Amino acid sequence: MAGRDDLKLLGAWPSPFVTRVKLALALKGLSYEDVEEDLYKKSELLLKSNPVHKKIPVLIHNGAPVCESMIILQYIDEVFASTGPSLLPADPYERAIARFWMAYVDDKV
């Protein structure tokens, strides 16, 4: 199923949030088109895909945009559950610990 999915990632190389999504896509073994955005002259695709915040990253899956890195990670893990390893531990406590550290990094970056 994943082979028929069209994935496009709108991002920019210095962004740790884009890097987070790229690592998740790699861990899952998913192929995607990497679309480098100019953050000073945002593309129409970015503005149309994320009209609220107008920020990267945006994952476009079969034409439907998903915004915000943490939401994108959850989306990837749910939609591609049967592809590659899970992004979070199976144990609820361990998942909570992982989410704590993800939130910590978000707050400090």
PDB file of C-alpha atoms in Angstrom:
ATOM      1  CA  MET A   1       0.000   0.000   0.000  1.00  0.00           C
ATOM      2  CA  ALA A   2       2.738   2.513   0.916  1.00  0.00           C
ATOM      3  CA  GLY A   3       4.302   2.129  -2.537  1.00  0.00           C
ATOM      4  CA  ARG A   4       1.173   3.651  -4.119  1.00  0.00           C
ATOM      5  CA  ASP A   5       1.135   6.626  -1.778  1.00  0.00           C
ATOM      6  CA  ASP A   6       2.263  10.009  -3.046  1.00  0.00           C
ATOM      7  CA  LEU A   7       4.204  11.751  -0.269  1.00  0.00           C
ATOM      8  CA  LYS A   8       5.659  15.229  -0.556  1.00  0.00           C
ATOM      9  CA  LEU A   9       7.449  17.015   2.298  1.00  0.00           C
ATOM     10  CA  LEU A  10       7.630  20.799   2.232  1.00  0.00           C
ATOM     11  CA  GLY A  11      10.566  21.921   4.341  1.00  0.00           C
ATOM     12  CA  ALA A  12      13.913  23.665   4.647  1.00  0.00           C
ATOM     13  CA  TRP A  13      17.241  22.083   5.578  1.00  0.00           C
ATOM     14  CA  PRO A  14      18.019  24.018   8.785  1.00  0.00           C
ATOM     15  CA  SER A  15      14.705  23.178  10.456  1.00  0.00           C
ATOM     16  CA  PRO A  16      14.875  20.626  13.299  1.00  0.00           C
ATOM     17  CA  PHE A  17      11.131  20.085  12.873  1.00  0.00           C
ATOM     18  CA  VAL A  18      11.595  19.085   9.231  1.00  0.00           C
ATOM     19  CA  THR A  19      14.520  16.862  10.234  1.00  0.00           C
ATOM     20  CA  ARG A  20      12.252  15.126  12.768  1.00  0.00           C
ATOM     21  CA  VAL A  21       9.770  14.277   9.984  1.00  0.00           C
ATOM     22  CA  LYS A  22      12.537  13.154   7.607  1.00  0.00           C
ATOM     23  CA  LEU A  23      13.888  10.797  10.275  1.00  0.00           C
ATOM     24  CA  ALA A  24      10.420   9.327  10.833  1.00  0.00           C
ATOM     25  CA  LEU A  25       9.888   8.807   7.096  1.00  0.00           C
ATOM     26  CA  ALA A  26      13.304   7.115   6.855  1.00  0.00           C
ATOM     27  CA  LEU A  27      12.615   4.908   9.879  1.00  0.00           C
ATOM     28  CA  LYS A  28       9.346   3.797   8.284  1.00  0.00           C
ATOM     29  CA  GLY A  29      11.132   3.228   4.951  1.00  0.00           C
ATOM     30  CA  LEU A  30       8.809   5.593   3.093  1.00  0.00           C
ATOM     31  CA  SER A  31       9.748   7.307  -0.162  1.00  0.00           C
ATOM     32  CA  TYR A  32       8.797  10.942  -0.548  1.00  0.00           C
ATOM     33  CA  GLU A  33       9.510  13.997  -2.650  1.00  0.00           C
ATOM     34  CA  ASP A  34      11.592  16.504  -0.695  1.00  0.00           C
ATOM     35  CA  VAL A  35      10.434  20.027  -1.625  1.00  0.00           C
ATOM     36  CA  GLU A  36      12.852  22.665  -0.347  1.00  0.00           C
ATOM     37  CA  GLU A  37      11.069  25.900   0.573  1.00  0.00           C
ATOM     38  CA  ASP A  38      12.519  29.403   0.478  1.00  0.00           C
ATOM     39  CA  LEU A  39      11.359  30.748   3.838  1.00  0.00           C
ATOM     40  CA  TYR A  40      11.721  34.344   2.647  1.00  0.00           C
ATOM     41  CA  LYS A  41       9.632  33.783  -0.487  1.00  0.00           C
ATOM     42  CA  LYS A  42       7.133  31.054   0.386  1.00  0.00           C
ATOM     43  CA  SER A  43       5.669  29.031  -2.453  1.00  0.00           C
ATOM     44  CA  GLU A  44       2.003  29.044  -3.367  1.00  0.00           C
ATOM     45  CA  LEU A  45       1.953  25.341  -2.520  1.00  0.00           C
ATOM     46  CA  LEU A  46       3.102  26.055   1.060  1.00  0.00           C
ATOM     47  CA  LEU A  47       0.687  28.972   1.497  1.00  0.00           C
ATOM     48  CA  LYS A  48      -2.192  26.853   0.162  1.00  0.00           C
ATOM     49  CA  SER A  49      -1.187  23.773   2.178  1.00  0.00           C
ATOM     50  CA  ASN A  50      -0.771  25.589   5.517  1.00  0.00           C
ATOM     51  CA  PRO A  51      -2.970  28.706   5.252  1.00  0.00           C
ATOM     52  CA  VAL A  52      -3.204  29.204   9.029  1.00  0.00           C
ATOM     53  CA  HIS A  53       0.471  29.302  10.077  1.00  0.00           C
ATOM     54  CA  LYS A  54       2.170  29.378   6.644  1.00  0.00           C
ATOM     55  CA  LYS A  55       5.061  27.359   8.122  1.00  0.00           C
ATOM     56  CA  ILE A  56       7.014  24.196   7.439  1.00  0.00           C
ATOM     57  CA  PRO A  57       6.956  21.254   7.701  1.00  0.00           C
ATOM     58  CA  VAL A  58       3.940  20.168   5.705  1.00  0.00           C
ATOM     59  CA  LEU A  59       3.483  16.571   4.595  1.00  0.00           C
ATOM     60  CA  ILE A  60       1.238  16.225   1.563  1.00  0.00           C
ATOM     61  CA  HIS A  61      -0.186  12.703   1.313  1.00  0.00           C
ATOM     62  CA  ASN A  62      -2.072  11.996  -1.916  1.00  0.00           C
ATOM     63  CA  GLY A  63      -2.857  15.714  -2.215  1.00  0.00           C
ATOM     64  CA  ALA A  64      -4.025  16.211   1.398  1.00  0.00           C
ATOM     65  CA  PRO A  65      -1.777  18.409   3.589  1.00  0.00           C
ATOM     66  CA  VAL A  66      -0.866  17.582   7.198  1.00  0.00           C
ATOM     67  CA  CYS A  67       0.822  20.373   9.195  1.00  0.00           C
ATOM     68  CA  GLU A  68       2.954  20.591  12.360  1.00  0.00           C
ATOM     69  CA  SER A  69       5.763  18.097  12.936  1.00  0.00           C
ATOM     70  CA  MET A  70       4.253  16.268  15.928  1.00  0.00           C
ATOM     71  CA  ILE A  71       0.919  15.870  14.159  1.00  0.00           C
ATOM     72  CA  ILE A  72       2.743  14.662  11.044  1.00  0.00           C
ATOM     73  CA  LEU A  73       4.589  12.024  13.106  1.00  0.00           C
ATOM     74  CA  GLN A  74       1.343  10.760  14.618  1.00  0.00           C
ATOM     75  CA  TYR A  75      -0.229  10.700  11.154  1.00  0.00           C
ATOM     76  CA  ILE A  76       2.686   8.728   9.666  1.00  0.00           C
ATOM     77  CA  ASP A  77       2.576   6.226  12.525  1.00  0.00           C
ATOM     78  CA  GLU A  78      -1.186   5.696  12.167  1.00  0.00           C
ATOM     79  CA  VAL A  79      -1.511   5.665   8.369  1.00  0.00           C
ATOM     80  CA  PHE A  80       1.587   3.529   7.813  1.00  0.00           C
ATOM     81  CA  ALA A  81       1.199   1.301  10.898  1.00  0.00           C
ATOM     82  CA  SER A  82       1.979  -1.839   8.911  1.00  0.00           C
ATOM     83  CA  THR A  83       5.088  -0.295   7.327  1.00  0.00           C
ATOM     84  CA  GLY A  84       8.359  -0.337   9.247  1.00  0.00           C
ATOM     85  CA  PRO A  85       8.631  -0.060  13.025  1.00  0.00           C
ATOM     86  CA  SER A  86       6.309   2.033  15.157  1.00  0.00           C
ATOM     87  CA  LEU A  87       7.636   5.494  15.963  1.00  0.00           C
ATOM     88  CA  LEU A  88       6.603   5.163  19.614  1.00  0.00           C
ATOM     89  CA  PRO A  89       7.043   2.284  22.083  1.00  0.00           C
ATOM     90  CA  ALA A  90       4.125  -0.143  22.513  1.00  0.00           C
ATOM     91  CA  ASP A  91       4.066   0.257  26.300  1.00  0.00           C
ATOM     92  CA  PRO A  92       1.799   3.179  27.367  1.00  0.00           C
ATOM     93  CA  TYR A  93       4.226   4.355  30.064  1.00  0.00           C
ATOM     94  CA  GLU A  94       7.174   4.312  27.655  1.00  0.00           C
ATOM     95  CA  ARG A  95       5.057   6.219  25.079  1.00  0.00           C
ATOM     96  CA  ALA A  96       4.271   8.832  27.735  1.00  0.00           C
ATOM     97  CA  ILE A  97       7.980   9.212  28.520  1.00  0.00           C
ATOM     98  CA  ALA A  98       8.783   9.584  24.798  1.00  0.00           C
ATOM     99  CA  ARG A  99       6.043  12.214  24.418  1.00  0.00           C
ATOM    100  CA  PHE A 100       7.405  14.080  27.448  1.00  0.00           C
ATOM    101  CA  TRP A 101      10.848  14.330  25.861  1.00  0.00           C
ATOM    102  CA  MET A 102       9.394  15.346  22.493  1.00  0.00           C
ATOM    103  CA  ALA A 103       7.465  18.165  24.187  1.00  0.00           C
ATOM    104  CA  TYR A 104      10.577  19.137  26.142  1.00  0.00           C
ATOM    105  CA  VAL A 105      12.607  19.444  22.930  1.00  0.00           C
ATOM    106  CA  ASP A 106       9.810  21.462  21.297  1.00  0.00           C
ATOM    107  CA  ASP A 107       9.756  23.894  24.207  1.00  0.00           C
ATOM    108  CA  LYS A 108      13.549  24.316  24.243  1.00  0.00           C
ATOM    109  CA  VAL A 109      14.223  24.609  20.497  1.00  0.00           C
TER     110      VAL A 109
END
